[in-house]
Amino acid sequence: MKKMKKLVVGNWKMNPESLLEAKKIVTEVKRGLRTIKNTQVVVCPPFVYISPLSGLQSDLLMLGAQNANADQMGSRTGEVSFSQLPQFNIGFVIVGHSERRKMGEDNELVNKKVKSVVSEGMTAIICVGENTRDNGGEYFNFIKEQISCALKDVPKKLLTHVVIAYEPVWAIGATALGPSELHEMSIYIKKVLKDLFGVFSSDMRIIYGGDVDRNNADRLVKDGNVSGVLVGRASLRPKDFVEIIKLIDSI
Ligand code: PEP
C-alpha cells in the first residue's frame, strides 16, 4: 500500500489583516517548498481569502477551510456551507477546533460536520484535546469520547478522509506538550481507532497541534510518533513555517 504523506496544516485563524499580506505569505511559503517530497502542506485562511487565493494552489500547497456550517444550502445568514467549498478546490476542513468548541460547538455538531465534510469528498481534520490534565488520567477517556462521537456513523470506507489533530487545549498558544507525552497519546489514539472503528494507523493520520515552532517540530513528529502538525501562530511567519515543513519532510 502507498505510504501516506506527512501533513503540515497552517491555521491562520482570523489573520492576516489584508489580502495582500495573505498572498505574500502563500507565495513565500510556496517558494520555500520546491524541495519538499514527502509532506502535504495545507494552509487554512479565513473564508474571505479562499477565493482570491485559490489560484495560487499547487501540488505543493493546498488550501483548507477552518470551519463551515453543517446544514445544507439555505437560510443561514452569515454562514458558508461545506458544499460551497469544493468549487475552490478545498480538500481539507478543520472541524471541532477548541476555539469553536468554546463558542458552543459540541461533539454532536462536530460529528454532523465531519459527515458533511467527507460526503463532499474532502478530508476532515478533527481537533480533539483535553482542557487540562489530571493525575488520574481521566483525560484519556475525554479524548476517547471526543473521537468516538466525532466519527459516529461515518462510513468505514471514508475514514481515510479523516485526520485526527490532537491539540491539548492548554498547549495552544502556550507551551507544547513533550514528545514522550505525545507518543503516549498517539499510541492511545491509534488503539481507540482500532478498537472502535477497526482502523489501522497506516490508514489514518494523527497530527499534533499546540505551540509548534521551528525548535520543536521535528522532535514532536519523530519522537511523538505522529504524521505531522497543525500550526497556528508560526504558520503566519513564512520563514518559520517553511522551516517547520522542511524539518518534518526530512524525517
Ligand atoms: C491552534 O490554534 O490550533 C494552534 C496550534 O495554535 P499555536 O500553534 O499558535 O499554538
CSV table of C-alpha atoms and ligand atoms in Angstrom, one decimal:
chain,number,residue,atom,x,y,z
A,1,MET,CA,0.0,0.0,0.0
A,2,LYS,CA,1.2,3.5,-0.8
A,3,LYS,CA,2.5,5.3,2.3
A,4,MET,CA,0.5,8.4,3.2
A,5,LYS,CA,2.5,11.6,3.1
A,6,LYS,CA,3.1,13.6,6.3
A,7,LEU,CA,0.8,16.5,6.8
A,8,VAL,CA,1.5,20.1,7.9
A,9,VAL,CA,-1.5,22.3,8.3
A,10,GLY,CA,-1.4,26.1,8.9
A,11,ASN,CA,-4.4,27.5,10.7
A,12,TRP,CA,-4.4,31.3,10.1
A,13,LYS,CA,-7.5,31.8,12.3
A,14,MET,CA,-8.7,35.5,11.8
A,15,ASN,CA,-5.4,36.6,10.2
A,16,PRO,CA,-3.7,38.3,8.4
A,17,GLU,CA,-5.3,41.8,8.2
A,18,SER,CA,-5.2,42.1,4.4
A,19,LEU,CA,-5.4,40.0,1.2
A,20,LEU,CA,-2.1,41.5,0.1
A,21,GLU,CA,-0.4,40.0,3.2
A,22,ALA,CA,-2.2,36.7,2.7
A,23,LYS,CA,-0.9,36.5,-0.9
A,24,LYS,CA,2.6,37.3,0.2
A,25,ILE,CA,2.6,34.6,2.8
A,26,VAL,CA,1.3,31.9,0.4
A,27,THR,CA,3.8,33.0,-2.3
A,28,GLU,CA,6.7,33.0,0.0
A,29,VAL,CA,5.8,29.6,1.5
A,30,LYS,CA,5.3,28.1,-1.9
A,31,ARG,CA,8.8,29.3,-3.0
A,32,GLY,CA,10.3,27.5,0.0
A,33,LEU,CA,8.6,24.2,-0.8
A,34,ARG,CA,10.3,23.3,-4.0
A,35,THR,CA,12.4,20.6,-2.5
A,36,ILE,CA,9.6,19.0,-0.4
A,37,LYS,CA,8.8,15.4,-1.3
A,38,ASN,CA,7.1,13.6,1.5
A,39,THR,CA,4.8,16.2,3.0
A,40,GLN,CA,1.4,17.6,2.1
A,41,VAL,CA,1.1,21.2,3.1
A,42,VAL,CA,-2.3,22.8,3.7
A,43,VAL,CA,-3.0,26.4,4.6
A,44,CYS,CA,-6.4,27.4,6.1
A,45,PRO,CA,-7.1,31.1,5.6
A,46,PRO,CA,-10.2,33.0,6.6
A,47,PHE,CA,-13.2,32.4,4.2
A,48,VAL,CA,-12.8,35.8,2.6
A,49,TYR,CA,-9.4,34.9,1.3
A,50,ILE,CA,-10.2,31.5,-0.1
A,51,SER,CA,-11.5,32.6,-3.5
A,52,PRO,CA,-8.7,35.0,-4.3
A,53,LEU,CA,-6.0,32.6,-3.0
A,54,SER,CA,-7.4,29.5,-4.7
A,55,GLY,CA,-5.5,30.2,-7.9
A,56,LEU,CA,-2.2,30.0,-6.0
A,57,GLN,CA,-2.8,26.4,-5.0
A,58,SER,CA,-0.4,23.8,-6.4
A,59,ASP,CA,0.6,20.2,-5.8
A,60,LEU,CA,2.9,21.6,-3.1
A,61,LEU,CA,0.4,23.7,-1.2
A,62,MET,CA,-3.4,23.3,-0.9
A,63,LEU,CA,-5.9,25.5,0.8
A,64,GLY,CA,-8.2,24.2,3.6
A,65,ALA,CA,-11.1,25.8,5.4
A,66,GLN,CA,-11.3,26.4,9.2
A,67,ASN,CA,-14.9,25.6,9.5
A,68,ALA,CA,-18.3,25.6,7.7
A,69,ASN,CA,-22.0,25.1,8.5
A,70,ALA,CA,-23.2,21.6,8.7
A,71,ASP,CA,-26.6,22.4,7.2
A,72,GLN,CA,-27.4,22.3,3.5
A,73,MET,CA,-27.8,25.5,1.5
A,74,GLY,CA,-30.4,28.0,2.6
A,75,SER,CA,-31.5,30.5,5.3
A,76,ARG,CA,-28.3,30.7,7.4
A,77,THR,CA,-27.3,34.4,7.4
A,78,GLY,CA,-23.6,34.9,7.5
A,79,GLU,CA,-22.7,31.2,7.1
A,80,VAL,CA,-20.9,29.1,4.5
A,81,SER,CA,-21.8,25.6,3.7
A,82,PHE,CA,-19.4,22.6,3.2
A,83,SER,CA,-20.9,22.1,-0.3
A,84,GLN,CA,-19.7,25.6,-1.3
A,85,LEU,CA,-16.1,24.7,-0.6
A,86,PRO,CA,-15.0,22.1,-3.3
A,87,GLN,CA,-15.5,24.6,-6.2
A,88,PHE,CA,-12.4,26.4,-4.8
A,89,ASN,CA,-10.5,23.1,-4.7
A,90,ILE,CA,-10.7,23.0,-1.0
A,91,GLY,CA,-9.5,19.5,0.0
A,92,PHE,CA,-9.3,19.8,3.8
A,93,VAL,CA,-11.5,21.3,6.5
A,94,ILE,CA,-10.7,21.8,10.2
A,95,VAL,CA,-13.6,20.6,12.4
A,96,GLY,CA,-14.0,21.0,16.1
A,97,HIS,CA,-11.1,23.3,16.9
A,98,SER,CA,-11.1,24.2,20.6
A,99,GLU,CA,-11.8,27.8,19.8
A,100,ARG,CA,-15.0,26.8,18.1
A,101,ARG,CA,-15.9,24.3,20.8
A,102,LYS,CA,-15.6,27.3,23.2
A,103,MET,CA,-18.2,29.0,21.1
A,104,GLY,CA,-20.6,26.2,21.7
A,105,GLU,CA,-19.7,23.5,19.2
A,106,ASP,CA,-20.4,20.2,20.9
A,107,ASN,CA,-19.5,16.6,20.0
A,108,GLU,CA,-22.8,16.1,18.2
A,109,LEU,CA,-22.3,19.1,15.9
A,110,VAL,CA,-18.7,18.1,15.3
A,111,ASN,CA,-20.0,14.7,14.1
A,112,LYS,CA,-22.5,16.3,11.8
A,113,LYS,CA,-19.8,18.5,10.3
A,114,VAL,CA,-17.4,15.5,9.9
A,115,LYS,CA,-20.1,13.6,8.0
A,116,SER,CA,-20.7,16.7,5.7
A,117,VAL,CA,-17.0,17.1,5.0
A,118,VAL,CA,-16.4,13.5,4.0
A,119,SER,CA,-19.6,13.3,2.0
A,120,GLU,CA,-18.3,16.3,-0.1
A,121,GLY,CA,-15.2,14.3,-0.8
A,122,MET,CA,-13.0,16.5,1.4
A,123,THR,CA,-10.8,15.4,4.3
A,124,ALA,CA,-11.9,16.4,7.9
A,125,ILE,CA,-9.1,17.4,10.3
A,126,ILE,CA,-10.8,16.7,13.6
A,127,CYS,CA,-9.4,18.5,16.5
A,128,VAL,CA,-9.5,16.8,19.9
A,129,GLY,CA,-7.8,17.7,23.1
A,130,GLU,CA,-8.3,17.9,26.8
A,131,ASN,CA,-8.7,21.3,28.5
A,132,THR,CA,-6.5,20.2,31.4
A,133,ARG,CA,-4.6,17.1,32.6
A,134,ASP,CA,-5.5,15.3,35.8
A,135,ASN,CA,-3.2,12.9,37.7
A,136,GLY,CA,-5.6,10.1,37.3
A,137,GLY,CA,-5.5,10.1,33.5
A,138,GLU,CA,-9.2,10.9,33.1
A,139,TYR,CA,-8.2,13.0,30.1
A,140,PHE,CA,-7.6,9.8,28.1
A,141,ASN,CA,-11.4,9.0,28.4
A,142,PHE,CA,-12.2,12.5,27.4
A,143,ILE,CA,-10.2,12.1,24.1
A,144,LYS,CA,-11.8,8.7,23.5
A,145,GLU,CA,-15.3,10.3,23.9
A,146,GLN,CA,-14.4,13.1,21.5
A,147,ILE,CA,-13.1,10.7,18.9
A,148,SER,CA,-15.9,8.2,19.2
A,149,CYS,CA,-18.6,10.9,18.9
A,150,ALA,CA,-16.9,12.7,16.0
A,151,LEU,CA,-16.7,9.5,14.0
A,152,LYS,CA,-20.1,8.0,14.8
A,153,ASP,CA,-21.8,6.6,11.7
A,154,VAL,CA,-19.0,7.8,9.4
A,155,PRO,CA,-18.8,5.0,6.8
A,156,LYS,CA,-15.7,3.0,7.3
A,157,LYS,CA,-14.5,3.4,3.7
A,158,LEU,CA,-14.5,7.2,4.3
A,159,LEU,CA,-12.3,7.1,7.4
A,160,THR,CA,-9.2,7.5,5.2
A,161,HIS,CA,-10.7,11.0,4.6
A,162,VAL,CA,-10.2,11.8,8.3
A,163,VAL,CA,-7.2,13.2,10.2
A,164,ILE,CA,-7.1,13.4,14.0
A,165,ALA,CA,-5.4,16.5,15.2
A,166,TYR,CA,-4.5,16.0,18.8
A,167,GLU,CA,-4.4,19.5,20.3
A,168,PRO,CA,-4.3,19.7,24.1
A,169,VAL,CA,-6.1,23.0,24.7
A,170,TRP,CA,-3.7,24.1,27.4
A,171,ALA,CA,-0.8,23.9,24.9
A,172,ILE,CA,-2.4,26.0,22.2
A,173,GLY,CA,-0.8,29.5,22.1
A,174,ALA,CA,1.2,28.5,25.1
A,175,THR,CA,3.8,25.7,25.6
A,176,ALA,CA,4.0,22.5,23.6
A,177,LEU,CA,3.5,19.0,25.1
A,178,GLY,CA,6.7,17.0,25.5
A,179,PRO,CA,7.4,14.4,22.7
A,180,SER,CA,7.2,11.4,25.2
A,181,GLU,CA,3.7,12.5,26.4
A,182,LEU,CA,2.7,12.9,22.8
A,183,HIS,CA,4.0,9.5,22.0
A,184,GLU,CA,1.8,8.0,24.8
A,185,MET,CA,-1.2,9.9,23.5
A,186,SER,CA,-0.7,8.9,19.9
A,187,ILE,CA,-0.5,5.2,20.8
A,188,TYR,CA,-3.7,5.6,22.8
A,189,ILE,CA,-5.5,7.3,19.9
A,190,LYS,CA,-4.3,4.6,17.5
A,191,LYS,CA,-5.7,2.0,19.9
A,192,VAL,CA,-9.0,3.8,20.1
A,193,LEU,CA,-9.3,4.0,16.3
A,194,LYS,CA,-8.5,0.3,16.0
A,195,ASP,CA,-10.8,-0.9,18.9
A,196,LEU,CA,-13.8,1.3,18.0
A,197,PHE,CA,-13.6,1.6,14.2
A,198,GLY,CA,-11.2,-1.2,13.1
A,199,VAL,CA,-8.9,1.4,11.5
A,200,PHE,CA,-5.2,0.8,11.3
A,201,SER,CA,-2.8,3.6,11.9
A,202,SER,CA,-1.5,3.3,8.3
A,203,ASP,CA,-4.9,4.3,7.0
A,204,MET,CA,-5.5,7.4,9.2
A,205,ARG,CA,-3.1,10.2,10.1
A,206,ILE,CA,-2.7,11.6,13.6
A,207,ILE,CA,-1.1,15.0,13.8
A,208,TYR,CA,-0.2,17.2,16.8
A,209,GLY,CA,-1.0,20.9,17.4
A,210,GLY,CA,-0.1,23.3,20.2
A,211,ASP,CA,2.8,25.7,20.1
A,212,VAL,CA,4.6,24.0,17.2
A,213,ASP,CA,7.6,26.0,16.0
A,214,ARG,CA,10.9,25.5,14.3
A,215,ASN,CA,12.6,24.5,17.5
A,216,ASN,CA,10.3,21.6,18.4
A,217,ALA,CA,8.6,20.4,15.2
A,218,ASP,CA,10.9,17.6,14.3
A,219,ARG,CA,11.2,16.1,17.8
A,220,LEU,CA,7.5,16.2,18.2
A,221,VAL,CA,6.9,14.3,15.0
A,222,LYS,CA,9.8,11.9,15.3
A,223,ASP,CA,9.7,11.1,19.0
A,224,GLY,CA,5.9,11.8,19.4
A,225,ASN,CA,5.1,9.2,16.7
A,226,VAL,CA,2.7,11.4,14.7
A,227,SER,CA,2.3,12.1,11.0
A,228,GLY,CA,2.5,15.9,11.1
A,229,VAL,CA,1.5,19.0,12.8
A,230,LEU,CA,-1.2,21.7,13.0
A,231,VAL,CA,0.4,25.1,13.3
A,232,GLY,CA,-1.2,28.3,14.5
A,233,ARG,CA,1.0,31.4,15.0
A,234,ALA,CA,4.1,30.1,13.3
A,235,SER,CA,2.1,29.4,10.1
A,236,LEU,CA,1.8,33.2,9.6
A,237,ARG,CA,5.5,33.6,9.6
A,238,PRO,CA,6.6,32.2,6.2
A,239,LYS,CA,10.2,31.5,7.0
A,240,ASP,CA,9.3,29.7,10.2
A,241,PHE,CA,6.5,27.7,8.5
A,242,VAL,CA,8.8,26.6,5.7
A,243,GLU,CA,11.5,25.6,8.2
A,244,ILE,CA,9.0,23.5,10.1
A,245,ILE,CA,7.9,21.8,6.9
A,246,LYS,CA,11.5,21.1,5.8
A,247,LEU,CA,12.4,19.6,9.2
A,248,ILE,CA,9.3,17.3,9.1
A,249,ASP,CA,9.9,16.4,5.4
A,250,SER,CA,13.4,15.2,6.2
A,251,ILE,CA,12.4,12.8,9.0
B,1,PEP,C1,-4.0,26.1,17.0
B,1,PEP,O1,-4.7,27.1,17.4
B,1,PEP,O2,-4.6,25.2,16.5
B,1,PEP,C2,-2.6,26.1,17.3
B,1,PEP,C3,-2.0,25.0,17.2
B,1,PEP,O3,-2.0,27.3,17.7
B,1,PEP,P1,-0.5,27.6,18.1
B,1,PEP,O4,0.4,26.8,17.1
B,1,PEP,O5,-0.3,29.1,17.9
B,1,PEP,O6,-0.3,27.1,19.5
